[in-house]
Coordinates of C-alpha atoms in Angstrom, one line a residue:
M241 CA -34.9 -34.4 0.9
D242 CA -33.6 -34.5 -2.6
A243 CA -31.7 -31.6 -4.2
D244 CA -30.2 -30.4 -7.4
V245 CA -26.8 -30.0 -5.8
I246 CA -25.4 -31.6 -2.6
V247 CA -22.3 -30.1 -1.0
I248 CA -20.3 -32.2 1.4
G249 CA -18.5 -30.2 4.0
G250 CA -19.0 -26.8 5.6
G251 CA -15.5 -25.3 5.4
H252 CA -14.5 -22.4 3.2
A253 CA -14.8 -24.4 -0.1
G254 CA -18.2 -25.8 1.0
I255 CA -19.6 -22.4 1.9
E256 CA -18.8 -20.9 -1.5
A257 CA -20.0 -23.9 -3.4
A258 CA -23.3 -24.1 -1.6
L259 CA -24.0 -20.3 -1.9
A260 CA -23.1 -20.2 -5.5
A261 CA -25.2 -23.2 -6.5
S262 CA -28.3 -21.9 -4.6
R263 CA -27.9 -18.3 -5.8
L264 CA -27.9 -19.7 -9.4
G265 CA -31.3 -21.2 -8.7
C266 CA -30.5 -24.8 -7.7
T267 CA -32.0 -26.4 -4.7
T268 CA -28.9 -27.1 -2.6
L269 CA -28.3 -29.3 0.4
L270 CA -25.1 -28.8 2.5
I271 CA -24.2 -31.8 4.7
T272 CA -21.6 -31.3 7.3
Q273 CA -20.5 -33.2 10.4
L274 CA -21.0 -30.3 12.8
L275 CA -23.2 -27.3 12.0
D276 CA -21.5 -25.4 14.8
T277 CA -18.1 -25.5 13.0
I278 CA -19.2 -24.1 9.6
G279 CA -16.7 -21.5 8.5
K280 CA -14.3 -22.3 11.4
M281 CA -10.7 -21.1 10.9
S282 CA -8.8 -24.3 11.7
C283 CA -5.4 -22.5 11.7
N284 CA -4.4 -18.9 11.3
P285 CA -7.3 -16.4 12.1
A286 CA -6.6 -14.3 9.0
V287 CA -7.7 -13.9 5.4
G288 CA -5.6 -12.8 2.5
G289 CA -1.9 -12.4 2.1
L290 CA 0.5 -12.8 -0.8
A291 CA -1.6 -13.8 -3.8
K292 CA -4.3 -15.1 -1.4
G293 CA -5.7 -11.5 -1.0
N294 CA -6.0 -11.4 -4.8
I295 CA -8.0 -14.6 -4.7
V296 CA -10.4 -13.3 -2.1
R297 CA -11.1 -10.2 -4.2
E298 CA -11.7 -12.5 -7.2
V299 CA -14.1 -14.5 -5.2
D300 CA -16.0 -11.3 -4.4
A301 CA -16.0 -10.2 -8.0
L302 CA -17.5 -13.5 -9.0
G303 CA -20.3 -13.2 -6.5
G304 CA -18.7 -15.2 -3.6
E305 CA -19.0 -14.6 0.1
M306 CA -15.4 -14.6 1.6
G307 CA -14.7 -10.9 0.9
R308 CA -17.9 -9.8 2.6
L309 CA -17.3 -12.1 5.5
I310 CA -13.8 -10.7 6.3
D311 CA -14.9 -7.1 5.8
R312 CA -17.6 -7.6 8.5
T313 CA -15.3 -9.4 10.9
M314 CA -11.8 -8.0 10.4
I315 CA -9.9 -6.7 13.5
Q316 CA -6.7 -5.5 11.7
F317 CA -5.9 -4.7 8.0
R318 CA -2.5 -4.5 6.3
M319 CA -1.5 -4.2 2.7
L320 CA 1.6 -6.4 2.2
N321 CA 4.5 -5.3 0.1
R322 CA 3.5 -1.6 0.0
S323 CA 7.1 -0.7 -0.7
R324 CA 7.2 -3.0 -3.8
G325 CA 5.5 -3.0 -7.2
P326 CA 1.7 -3.2 -7.5
A327 CA 1.8 -6.7 -9.0
V328 CA 2.9 -8.2 -5.6
Q329 CA 0.9 -5.9 -3.3
C330 CA -1.7 -8.0 -1.5
P331 CA -4.3 -7.2 1.2
R332 CA -4.4 -9.2 4.4
A333 CA -6.8 -9.0 7.4
Q334 CA -6.8 -10.4 10.9
A335 CA -10.2 -11.9 11.6
D336 CA -12.3 -12.2 14.7
K337 CA -12.4 -16.0 14.4
Q338 CA -15.7 -16.7 16.2
A339 CA -17.5 -13.8 14.5
Y340 CA -16.3 -15.0 11.1
A341 CA -17.7 -18.5 11.6
Q342 CA -21.0 -17.1 13.0
R343 CA -21.4 -14.8 10.1
A344 CA -20.6 -17.6 7.6
K345 CA -23.3 -19.9 9.1
W346 CA -25.8 -17.0 9.2
S347 CA -25.2 -16.3 5.5
L348 CA -25.9 -19.9 4.6
E349 CA -29.0 -20.0 6.8
Q350 CA -30.4 -16.9 5.2
Q351 CA -29.9 -18.1 1.6
K352 CA -33.1 -19.0 -0.2
G353 CA -33.0 -22.6 -1.7
L354 CA -30.1 -23.7 0.6
F355 CA -30.7 -26.2 3.3
L356 CA -28.2 -27.4 6.0
F357 CA -28.1 -30.9 7.5
Q358 CA -25.8 -32.4 10.2
D359 CA -24.4 -35.8 9.4
T360 CA -21.4 -37.5 7.9
V361 CA -21.4 -38.6 4.3
V362 CA -19.9 -42.1 4.0
D363 CA -20.8 -43.2 0.4
F364 CA -22.0 -42.1 -3.0
V365 CA -25.0 -43.2 -4.9
L366 CA -24.2 -43.9 -8.6
D367 CA -26.1 -44.9 -11.7
E368 CA -26.2 -48.5 -12.8
A369 CA -23.1 -48.2 -14.9
G370 CA -21.2 -46.6 -11.9
R371 CA -20.2 -43.6 -14.0
E372 CA -22.5 -40.9 -12.9
I373 CA -23.4 -39.4 -9.5
R374 CA -27.0 -39.8 -8.2
G375 CA -26.6 -38.9 -4.5
V376 CA -25.0 -39.7 -1.2
V377 CA -25.4 -42.0 1.8
T378 CA -24.8 -40.7 5.4
E379 CA -23.4 -42.4 8.5
R380 CA -26.9 -42.6 10.0
G381 CA -28.2 -44.4 6.9
R382 CA -29.9 -41.5 5.2
R383 CA -30.0 -41.5 1.4
F384 CA -30.2 -38.1 -0.4
H385 CA -30.5 -37.9 -4.2
A386 CA -29.0 -35.1 -6.3
R387 CA -28.0 -34.3 -9.8
K388 CA -24.6 -33.0 -8.8
V389 CA -22.4 -33.5 -5.7
V390 CA -19.5 -31.2 -4.6
L391 CA -17.0 -32.8 -2.3
T392 CA -15.2 -30.4 0.1
T393 CA -13.9 -32.5 3.0
G394 CA -10.9 -30.3 3.8
T395 CA -8.5 -32.0 6.2
F396 CA -11.1 -34.4 7.6
M397 CA -11.2 -37.3 5.2
E398 CA -9.7 -40.4 7.0
A399 CA -7.8 -37.8 9.1
K400 CA -5.5 -38.5 12.1
I401 CA -4.2 -36.0 14.7
F402 CA -0.6 -36.3 16.1
I403 CA 0.8 -34.7 19.3
G404 CA 4.1 -36.4 20.1
E405 CA 3.3 -40.0 20.9
Y406 CA -0.5 -39.2 21.1
E407 CA -2.4 -40.2 18.0
T408 CA -6.2 -40.1 17.4
P409 CA -8.7 -40.0 14.5
G410 CA -9.7 -36.3 13.9
G411 CA -9.8 -33.5 11.4
R412 CA -9.3 -30.8 14.1
L413 CA -8.5 -31.2 17.8
G414 CA -11.6 -32.4 19.5
E415 CA -13.5 -33.0 16.2
P416 CA -14.0 -36.4 14.6
A417 CA -12.5 -37.5 11.2
A418 CA -14.8 -38.0 8.2
C419 CA -14.3 -41.8 7.7
G420 CA -15.7 -43.7 4.8
L421 CA -15.3 -41.6 1.6
G422 CA -11.5 -42.2 1.4
G423 CA -12.1 -45.9 1.0
V424 CA -15.0 -45.3 -1.4
L425 CA -12.9 -43.1 -3.7
R426 CA -10.1 -45.7 -3.8
R427 CA -12.6 -48.4 -4.6
L428 CA -14.0 -46.4 -7.4
G429 CA -10.5 -46.2 -8.9
F430 CA -9.4 -42.7 -7.9
T431 CA -5.8 -42.1 -7.0
V432 CA -5.9 -41.0 -3.3
G433 CA -2.8 -39.9 -1.3
R434 CA -2.0 -38.5 2.1
L435 CA -0.9 -35.0 3.0
K436 CA 0.0 -33.4 6.3
T437 CA -0.6 -30.0 7.8
G438 CA -0.2 -28.5 11.3
T439 CA -1.1 -25.7 13.6
P440 CA 0.7 -24.0 16.6
A441 CA -0.3 -23.7 20.2
R442 CA -2.8 -21.0 21.4
V443 CA -1.8 -19.1 24.5
L444 CA -3.5 -16.9 27.1
R445 CA -3.1 -13.2 26.3
S446 CA -2.8 -12.1 30.0
S447 CA 0.2 -14.5 30.5
L448 CA 2.3 -12.7 27.8
D449 CA 4.8 -9.9 28.2
F450 CA 4.3 -7.6 25.2
S451 CA 7.0 -5.2 26.3
K452 CA 9.5 -7.8 25.0
M453 CA 7.9 -7.9 21.6
Q454 CA 7.6 -5.6 18.6
E455 CA 4.2 -4.1 18.1
Q456 CA 2.7 -4.5 14.6
P457 CA -0.2 -2.1 14.1
G458 CA -2.7 -2.1 11.2
D459 CA -2.6 0.3 8.3
E460 CA -4.4 3.6 8.6
E461 CA -5.9 3.2 5.1
I462 CA -8.2 0.1 5.0
I463 CA -9.1 -1.2 1.6
P464 CA -12.2 -3.5 1.6
F465 CA -12.0 -6.9 0.2
S466 CA -15.5 -6.6 -1.3
F467 CA -16.1 -4.3 -4.3
S468 CA -19.6 -3.5 -2.9
H469 CA -18.1 -0.7 -0.8
D470 CA -15.1 1.6 -0.9
T471 CA -14.5 2.3 2.9
L472 CA -14.6 0.4 6.1
E473 CA -14.7 1.5 9.8
V474 CA -12.7 -1.1 11.8
R475 CA -11.7 -1.3 15.4
Q476 CA -8.1 -2.4 14.8
V477 CA -6.0 -4.2 17.4
P478 CA -2.3 -4.8 17.2
C479 CA -0.4 -8.0 16.5
Y480 CA 3.1 -8.5 17.8
I481 CA 6.4 -10.0 16.6
T482 CA 9.0 -11.9 18.6
F483 CA 11.7 -14.5 17.8
T484 CA 12.8 -18.0 18.7
T485 CA 16.2 -18.3 20.4
P486 CA 19.1 -20.8 20.2
E487 CA 17.7 -22.4 23.4
T488 CA 14.4 -22.9 21.6
H489 CA 16.2 -24.8 18.8
R490 CA 18.3 -26.8 21.2
I491 CA 15.2 -28.1 22.9
I492 CA 13.6 -29.1 19.6
R493 CA 16.8 -30.8 18.3
E494 CA 17.0 -32.9 21.5
N495 CA 13.4 -34.0 21.1
L496 CA 13.2 -34.7 17.4
H497 CA 13.0 -38.4 18.1
R498 CA 9.6 -37.8 19.7
S499 CA 8.2 -36.0 16.7
P500 CA 5.7 -38.1 14.7
L501 CA 7.0 -36.5 11.5
Y502 CA 10.6 -37.5 12.1
G503 CA 9.7 -40.7 13.8
G504 CA 8.0 -42.0 10.6
R505 CA 4.4 -42.2 11.9
I506 CA 3.3 -39.5 9.5
V507 CA 3.7 -40.5 5.9
G508 CA 2.0 -37.5 4.2
R509 CA 4.1 -34.6 2.9
G510 CA 3.7 -31.3 4.7
P511 CA 3.5 -27.8 3.3
R512 CA 6.8 -26.6 1.9
Y513 CA 6.0 -22.9 2.4
C514 CA 4.5 -23.2 5.9
P515 CA 6.8 -25.7 7.7
S516 CA 6.6 -26.7 11.3
L517 CA 9.2 -25.3 13.7
E518 CA 10.8 -28.8 13.8
D519 CA 11.2 -28.6 10.0
K520 CA 12.7 -25.1 10.2
V521 CA 15.3 -26.1 12.8
V522 CA 16.3 -29.1 10.7
R523 CA 16.3 -27.5 7.3
F524 CA 18.0 -24.2 8.4
P525 CA 20.6 -25.3 11.0
D526 CA 22.6 -22.1 10.5
R527 CA 19.7 -19.8 11.5
D528 CA 19.7 -18.9 15.2
R529 CA 16.2 -17.5 15.3
H530 CA 12.8 -17.5 13.4
Q531 CA 10.0 -15.0 13.5
V532 CA 6.9 -15.6 15.6
F533 CA 3.8 -13.5 14.9
V534 CA 1.6 -13.3 18.0
E535 CA -1.9 -12.6 16.8
P536 CA -5.3 -12.2 18.5
E537 CA -8.0 -14.7 17.6
G538 CA -10.8 -12.2 18.2
L539 CA -12.2 -9.4 20.3
S540 CA -14.1 -11.7 22.7
T541 CA -11.4 -14.2 23.5
E542 CA -8.1 -14.2 25.4
E543 CA -6.6 -16.8 23.0
M544 CA -3.5 -15.7 21.0
Y545 CA -2.2 -17.5 17.9
L546 CA 1.5 -18.2 17.6
N547 CA 2.0 -17.9 13.9
G548 CA 5.2 -19.4 12.6
I549 CA 5.8 -22.2 15.2
S550 CA 3.4 -25.0 14.3
S551 CA 4.5 -28.2 16.0
S552 CA 3.5 -31.8 16.6
L553 CA 6.0 -32.4 19.4
P554 CA 4.7 -33.6 22.8
E555 CA 2.9 -31.0 24.9
E556 CA 5.6 -30.8 27.5
V557 CA 8.2 -30.1 24.8
Q558 CA 6.0 -27.4 23.2
E559 CA 5.6 -25.8 26.6
A560 CA 9.4 -25.9 27.2
F561 CA 10.4 -24.3 23.9
I562 CA 7.6 -21.7 23.9
H563 CA 8.9 -20.5 27.3
T564 CA 12.3 -19.8 25.8
I565 CA 10.8 -17.2 23.4
P566 CA 11.0 -13.5 24.5
G567 CA 7.6 -12.4 25.8
L568 CA 6.4 -16.0 26.1
E569 CA 8.4 -17.0 29.2
H570 CA 5.3 -17.5 31.3
A571 CA 2.8 -18.2 28.5
V572 CA -0.1 -20.4 29.5
I573 CA -1.0 -22.8 26.7
M574 CA -4.7 -23.1 26.1
R575 CA -4.5 -25.5 23.2
P576 CA -1.4 -27.4 22.0
G577 CA -0.1 -27.4 18.5
Y578 CA -0.7 -30.6 16.5
A579 CA -0.3 -32.2 13.1
V580 CA -3.1 -33.5 10.9
E581 CA -2.7 -36.2 8.2
Y582 CA -5.5 -36.7 5.8
D583 CA -6.6 -38.1 2.4
Y584 CA -6.6 -36.0 -0.7
V585 CA -7.5 -36.8 -4.3
E586 CA -4.8 -36.4 -7.0
P587 CA -6.2 -33.3 -8.9
T588 CA -5.1 -34.4 -12.4
Q589 CA -8.2 -36.6 -12.2
L590 CA -10.3 -33.5 -12.6
Y591 CA -11.3 -31.3 -15.5
P592 CA -10.7 -27.5 -15.2
T593 CA -14.4 -27.3 -14.2
L594 CA -13.4 -29.3 -11.1
E595 CA -15.7 -32.2 -12.2
T596 CA -14.0 -35.6 -11.9
K597 CA -13.2 -37.4 -15.1
R598 CA -14.1 -40.8 -13.6
I599 CA -17.6 -39.9 -12.2
R600 CA -19.8 -37.5 -14.1
G601 CA -21.5 -35.0 -11.8
L602 CA -19.0 -35.3 -9.0
Y603 CA -17.0 -32.1 -8.3
I604 CA -14.1 -31.8 -5.8
A605 CA -12.8 -28.6 -4.3
G606 CA -10.6 -27.2 -1.6
Q607 CA -8.0 -29.1 0.4
T608 CA -9.4 -32.4 -0.8
N609 CA -7.6 -31.4 -4.1
G610 CA -4.3 -31.0 -2.3
T611 CA -4.3 -27.2 -1.6
S612 CA -3.6 -25.3 1.6
G613 CA -5.3 -22.2 2.8
Y614 CA -8.8 -20.8 3.2
E615 CA -8.5 -18.6 0.1
E616 CA -7.5 -21.4 -2.3
A617 CA -10.3 -23.5 -0.9
G618 CA -12.9 -20.7 -1.3
G619 CA -11.8 -20.0 -4.9
Q620 CA -12.2 -23.6 -5.9
G621 CA -15.4 -24.1 -4.0
L622 CA -16.9 -21.1 -5.8
V623 CA -15.9 -22.5 -9.3
A624 CA -17.1 -26.0 -8.4
G625 CA -20.5 -24.7 -7.2
I626 CA -20.9 -22.5 -10.2
N627 CA -20.2 -25.3 -12.6
A628 CA -22.4 -27.8 -10.8
A629 CA -25.3 -25.3 -11.1
L630 CA -24.5 -24.4 -14.7
A631 CA -24.5 -28.1 -15.6
C632 CA -27.9 -28.5 -13.9
R633 CA -29.1 -25.6 -16.0
G634 CA -27.7 -27.1 -19.2
E635 CA -25.4 -24.2 -19.8
P636 CA -21.7 -24.0 -20.7
P637 CA -19.2 -24.2 -17.8
L638 CA -17.1 -21.4 -16.3
V639 CA -13.4 -22.0 -16.9
L640 CA -11.1 -19.2 -15.8
G641 CA -7.9 -18.8 -17.8
R642 CA -4.4 -18.2 -16.4
D643 CA -4.6 -14.7 -17.9
E644 CA -7.9 -13.9 -16.2
A645 CA -7.5 -14.8 -12.5
Y646 CA -5.3 -16.3 -9.8
I647 CA -8.1 -18.8 -9.4
G648 CA -7.5 -19.8 -13.0
V649 CA -3.8 -20.2 -12.3
L650 CA -4.6 -22.3 -9.2
I651 CA -7.0 -24.7 -10.9
D652 CA -4.9 -25.0 -14.1
D653 CA -1.8 -25.9 -12.0
L654 CA -3.8 -28.5 -10.1
V655 CA -5.5 -30.3 -12.9
T656 CA -2.6 -30.0 -15.3
K657 CA 0.5 -30.7 -13.1
G658 CA -1.0 -32.2 -10.0
T659 CA 0.6 -31.9 -6.6
K660 CA 2.4 -34.1 -4.1
E661 CA 2.4 -31.5 -1.3
P662 CA -0.1 -28.9 -0.1
Y663 CA -0.3 -26.4 -2.9
R664 CA -0.1 -22.7 -1.9
M665 CA -0.7 -19.8 -4.3
F666 CA 2.1 -17.2 -4.8
T667 CA 2.3 -14.3 -7.1
S668 CA 5.3 -15.9 -8.8
R669 CA 3.1 -18.7 -10.1
A670 CA 1.2 -16.3 -12.3
E671 CA 2.8 -15.3 -15.6
Y672 CA 0.6 -12.3 -16.0
R673 CA 0.5 -11.0 -12.4
L674 CA 0.6 -7.3 -13.3
A675 CA -2.8 -7.8 -15.0
L676 CA -4.0 -9.9 -12.1
R677 CA -3.7 -7.2 -9.5
H678 CA -6.1 -7.3 -6.6
D679 CA -7.6 -3.9 -7.5
T680 CA -8.6 -5.1 -11.0
A681 CA -10.4 -8.3 -10.0
D682 CA -13.8 -6.7 -10.6
I683 CA -12.8 -5.4 -14.1
R684 CA -11.6 -8.9 -15.0
L685 CA -14.4 -11.0 -13.5
L686 CA -17.5 -9.2 -12.4
E687 CA -19.2 -9.2 -15.8
K688 CA -18.8 -12.9 -16.1
A689 CA -20.6 -13.3 -12.8
Y690 CA -23.3 -10.9 -13.9
R691 CA -23.9 -12.8 -17.1
I692 CA -24.6 -16.1 -15.3
G693 CA -26.6 -14.5 -12.5
L694 CA -24.2 -14.3 -9.6
Q695 CA -23.9 -10.5 -9.5
S696 CA -26.7 -7.9 -9.4
R697 CA -27.5 -5.2 -11.9
E698 CA -26.4 -2.7 -9.3
M699 CA -22.9 -4.1 -9.0
F700 CA -22.6 -4.4 -12.8
D701 CA -23.6 -0.7 -13.2
R702 CA -21.1 0.2 -10.5
L703 CA -18.4 -1.6 -12.5
Q704 CA -19.4 0.4 -15.6
E705 CA -19.1 3.6 -13.6
K706 CA -15.6 2.6 -12.3
I707 CA -14.4 1.9 -15.9
H708 CA -15.8 5.2 -17.0
V709 CA -14.1 7.0 -14.1
L710 CA -10.7 5.4 -14.9
D711 CA -11.0 6.6 -18.5
A712 CA -12.0 10.1 -17.3
I713 CA -9.0 10.3 -14.9
K714 CA -6.6 9.2 -17.7
E715 CA -8.1 11.8 -20.1
L716 CA -7.7 14.6 -17.5
L717 CA -4.1 13.6 -17.1
R718 CA -3.5 13.7 -20.9
Q719 CA -5.1 17.2 -21.2
R720 CA -3.3 19.0 -18.4
R721 CA 0.3 20.0 -18.7
L722 CA 2.8 20.9 -16.0
T723 CA 3.8 24.5 -16.1
Q724 CA 7.0 26.1 -14.7
E725 CA 5.0 28.1 -12.2
E726 CA 3.1 25.0 -11.0
A727 CA 6.3 22.9 -10.6
E728 CA 8.0 25.7 -8.6
R729 CA 4.9 26.2 -6.4
R730 CA 4.8 22.5 -5.6
G731 CA 8.5 22.6 -4.6
L732 CA 9.3 19.0 -5.6
P733 CA 12.6 18.6 -7.4
Q734 CA 11.4 15.5 -9.3
L735 CA 8.9 17.7 -11.1
A736 CA 11.5 20.1 -12.6
P737 CA 12.5 17.8 -15.6
H738 CA 8.9 17.4 -16.7
V739 CA 7.8 21.1 -17.2
G740 CA 5.7 21.4 -20.3
K741 CA 4.8 17.7 -20.4
P742 CA 1.2 16.3 -20.0
L743 CA 0.6 15.0 -16.5
Y744 CA 0.0 11.5 -18.1
Q745 CA 3.7 11.5 -19.0
V746 CA 4.9 13.1 -15.8
L747 CA 3.2 10.3 -13.8
K748 CA 5.3 7.7 -15.5
D749 CA 8.4 8.9 -13.6
P750 CA 8.7 6.4 -10.7
R751 CA 9.6 9.3 -8.4
V752 CA 6.3 11.1 -9.0
T753 CA 3.0 10.0 -7.5
L754 CA -0.5 11.1 -8.3
D755 CA -0.6 12.7 -4.8
D756 CA 2.2 15.0 -6.0
L757 CA 0.0 16.1 -8.9
A758 CA -3.4 16.2 -7.2
F759 CA -3.3 20.0 -6.8
L760 CA -3.4 20.2 -10.6
V761 CA -6.4 17.9 -10.9
P762 CA -8.8 18.8 -8.0
E763 CA -11.5 16.7 -9.7
L764 CA -9.8 13.6 -8.4
S765 CA -11.1 14.3 -4.9
K766 CA -14.7 13.4 -6.0
Y767 CA -13.7 9.9 -7.0
P768 CA -13.3 6.9 -4.7
R769 CA -9.6 6.7 -3.7
P770 CA -9.2 3.0 -4.7
W771 CA -10.3 3.9 -8.2
V772 CA -7.9 6.8 -8.4
R773 CA -5.1 4.4 -7.3
T774 CA -6.0 1.9 -10.0
A775 CA -5.8 4.7 -12.7
E776 CA -2.4 5.7 -11.4
I777 CA -1.0 2.2 -11.6
D778 CA -2.5 1.8 -15.1
V779 CA -0.7 4.9 -16.2
K780 CA 2.6 4.1 -14.5
Y781 CA 2.9 0.6 -15.8
E782 CA 1.2 1.1 -19.2
G783 CA 4.3 -0.2 -21.1
Y784 CA 4.6 -3.3 -19.0
L785 CA 0.8 -4.0 -19.3
L786 CA 0.9 -3.7 -23.1
R787 CA 3.8 -6.1 -23.2
E788 CA 2.0 -8.5 -20.9
Q789 CA -1.1 -8.2 -23.1
Q790 CA 0.9 -9.2 -26.2
M791 CA 2.1 -12.3 -24.2
V792 CA -1.6 -13.0 -23.3
E793 CA -2.6 -12.9 -27.0
K794 CA 0.0 -15.5 -27.9
F795 CA -1.1 -17.6 -24.9
R796 CA -4.7 -17.5 -26.1
K797 CA -3.9 -18.8 -29.5
M798 CA -2.6 -22.0 -27.9
E799 CA -5.7 -22.1 -25.5
D800 CA -8.0 -21.6 -28.5
M801 CA -6.7 -24.7 -30.2
R802 CA -9.1 -27.2 -28.6
I803 CA -8.5 -30.9 -28.3
P804 CA -11.6 -33.1 -28.8
D805 CA -12.8 -34.9 -25.6
H806 CA -12.1 -38.4 -26.9
F807 CA -9.0 -37.7 -28.9
D808 CA -6.8 -40.7 -29.6
Y809 CA -3.2 -39.8 -29.0
S810 CA -2.0 -43.2 -30.3
E811 CA -2.9 -42.0 -33.8
V812 CA -0.4 -39.1 -33.6
E813 CA 2.9 -40.2 -35.2
G814 CA 6.0 -38.6 -33.7
L815 CA 4.7 -38.2 -30.1
S816 CA 7.1 -39.7 -27.4
S817 CA 5.7 -42.6 -25.4
E818 CA 5.8 -40.5 -22.3
A819 CA 3.8 -37.8 -23.9
R820 CA 1.2 -40.3 -25.2
E821 CA 0.8 -41.7 -21.7
K822 CA 0.6 -38.4 -19.9
L823 CA -1.8 -36.8 -22.5
S824 CA -4.0 -39.8 -22.4
T825 CA -4.2 -39.7 -18.6
I826 CA -4.7 -36.0 -18.1
R827 CA -6.7 -35.4 -21.3
P828 CA -6.0 -31.7 -21.7
L829 CA -8.8 -29.5 -23.2
S830 CA -6.4 -27.4 -25.3
L831 CA -3.0 -27.3 -26.8
G832 CA -2.1 -24.7 -24.2
Q833 CA -3.0 -26.9 -21.3
A834 CA -1.1 -29.8 -23.0
S835 CA 2.0 -27.6 -23.1
R836 CA 2.0 -27.1 -19.4
I837 CA 1.9 -30.8 -18.4
S838 CA 5.1 -31.9 -16.7
G839 CA 7.3 -34.0 -19.0
I840 CA 5.7 -32.9 -22.2
R841 CA 8.5 -31.6 -24.6
S842 CA 8.2 -28.7 -27.0
S843 CA 8.7 -31.2 -29.9
D844 CA 5.6 -33.1 -28.7
I845 CA 3.6 -29.9 -28.7
A846 CA 4.8 -29.1 -32.2
V847 CA 3.8 -32.5 -33.5
L848 CA 0.4 -32.3 -31.8
M849 CA -0.2 -28.8 -33.2
V850 CA 0.5 -29.9 -36.8
Y851 CA -1.8 -32.9 -36.4
L852 CA -4.7 -30.8 -34.9
S853 CA -4.2 -28.2 -37.6
R854 CA -4.5 -30.8 -40.4
S855 CA -7.5 -32.4 -38.7
R856 CA -9.3 -29.0 -38.6
K857 CA -8.6 -28.4 -42.3
A858 CA -9.8 -31.9 -43.2
Q859 CA -13.1 -31.1 -41.5

């Protein structure tokens, strides 16, 4: 069959891309090697985490699926950094791995206008000039035509698996690599590199001694990832924490020569922020222990995931060092840890829409762009699918700014700076992270999704209600004042200095919470608790938010100064030769994006600004 949009790959990026394109009215074909592994969690059976949880909520606000999937399949919820400021608080949920994948596949199967097909794409069909996509060719010789193609191969493109001396083609243990497209992309002139990732062993639950570990329960208050509901009923199960020992590290050091990473057989760079246990032992020789999170993979399996000790050492070495860890002395290994090396496309070859600069109509998303993590993949897949569909409809693309979403920060970093190692999102990467809190993702993004057709009228009306409630709560706090009698009745010393003040001002005291004042505003009980919490944060951090907004306005002035598509940088006198080369290669869309390119000096930006301003006046 032919389609408006073809999506290659059924991982987390492919799921979001396919659903977005089909929901926007495009006939969509998702082609993947194995239908049974759609939505499979290759590594950690969890969604969310630092900055990643924000991305999941942004995906949901934009009409994506990941938030709804994890809400339906979570088995434990935790809000990370509860003791720290709201800008760095992030939701994380342990998933039932099998249930998540089944629900993901079912969601695709139920979507109108979306069709699934099992095969491996090995080539592209281009126009006569070789500059625009026309479709794909599969391993079995099938030819499918499409107006747009979204490539989301994850860790499978030309991939190899390593376990000690063992080496085999594969994207996951027991699953074949996707061979063909890596060579095709190189032949078409794309810069393609190699990256590496890894995963730890899985062990049998009944073989573990949890009495030697610290139990890590879930939070009592569960905040849904999806904005479509305010509460969740979840059967939560505990995770556990243990630690490596000096004996663990000794075994690893004595066997480093058998590591494919240190033996030179892996050339791709691994993730800096999620290193293998071998890396940890080498890079931190003074540390005598490292944390190990023992996490269930689901309610219907005995497999437990050993988060924090990924390894590609030989299986017998893995077994030896695992048995030195408290609680794991008799652990039965069900699947060994391993490393995967795979092809990725240097992402500076993409526009912020995630369309490639070299081939029109070809979009790339997910780990194929050099990122790590399900959440980063899902966010990119959603944007790529949206833009492929909008292009089919002849409408302007969706480009998210750094001030609008973590997804915007992620994509801007990729297409502007590129990456030589698996990119992972952190709150520290976002300049405006107080405005990009997880609880405001709907306020920032849901209307955009509604305008293009990815959110329902019901969800848009719900957003308007939330905004109205936030304003109403703040007005109540402005109108009510704290009396001496009320302060004494509450019996909290932190209230005494604020007698006579409006509650709005009282709440700005970091020692005072809205729960402390709730007895004065009984109306709060009728509103959803997450909305009340958002109002509280807005009030407490009003000054910081206003200061951040001023920074955003300056940022937008730079972003609003657009650079023409075919701008000739050789005509700009005063630019350094390095700036000319980098600007001509990356071809930024705005002066703001140009300023973020590595190696571009402030003097180059000043010269370019003057030239663009004169050009505008001349027009």
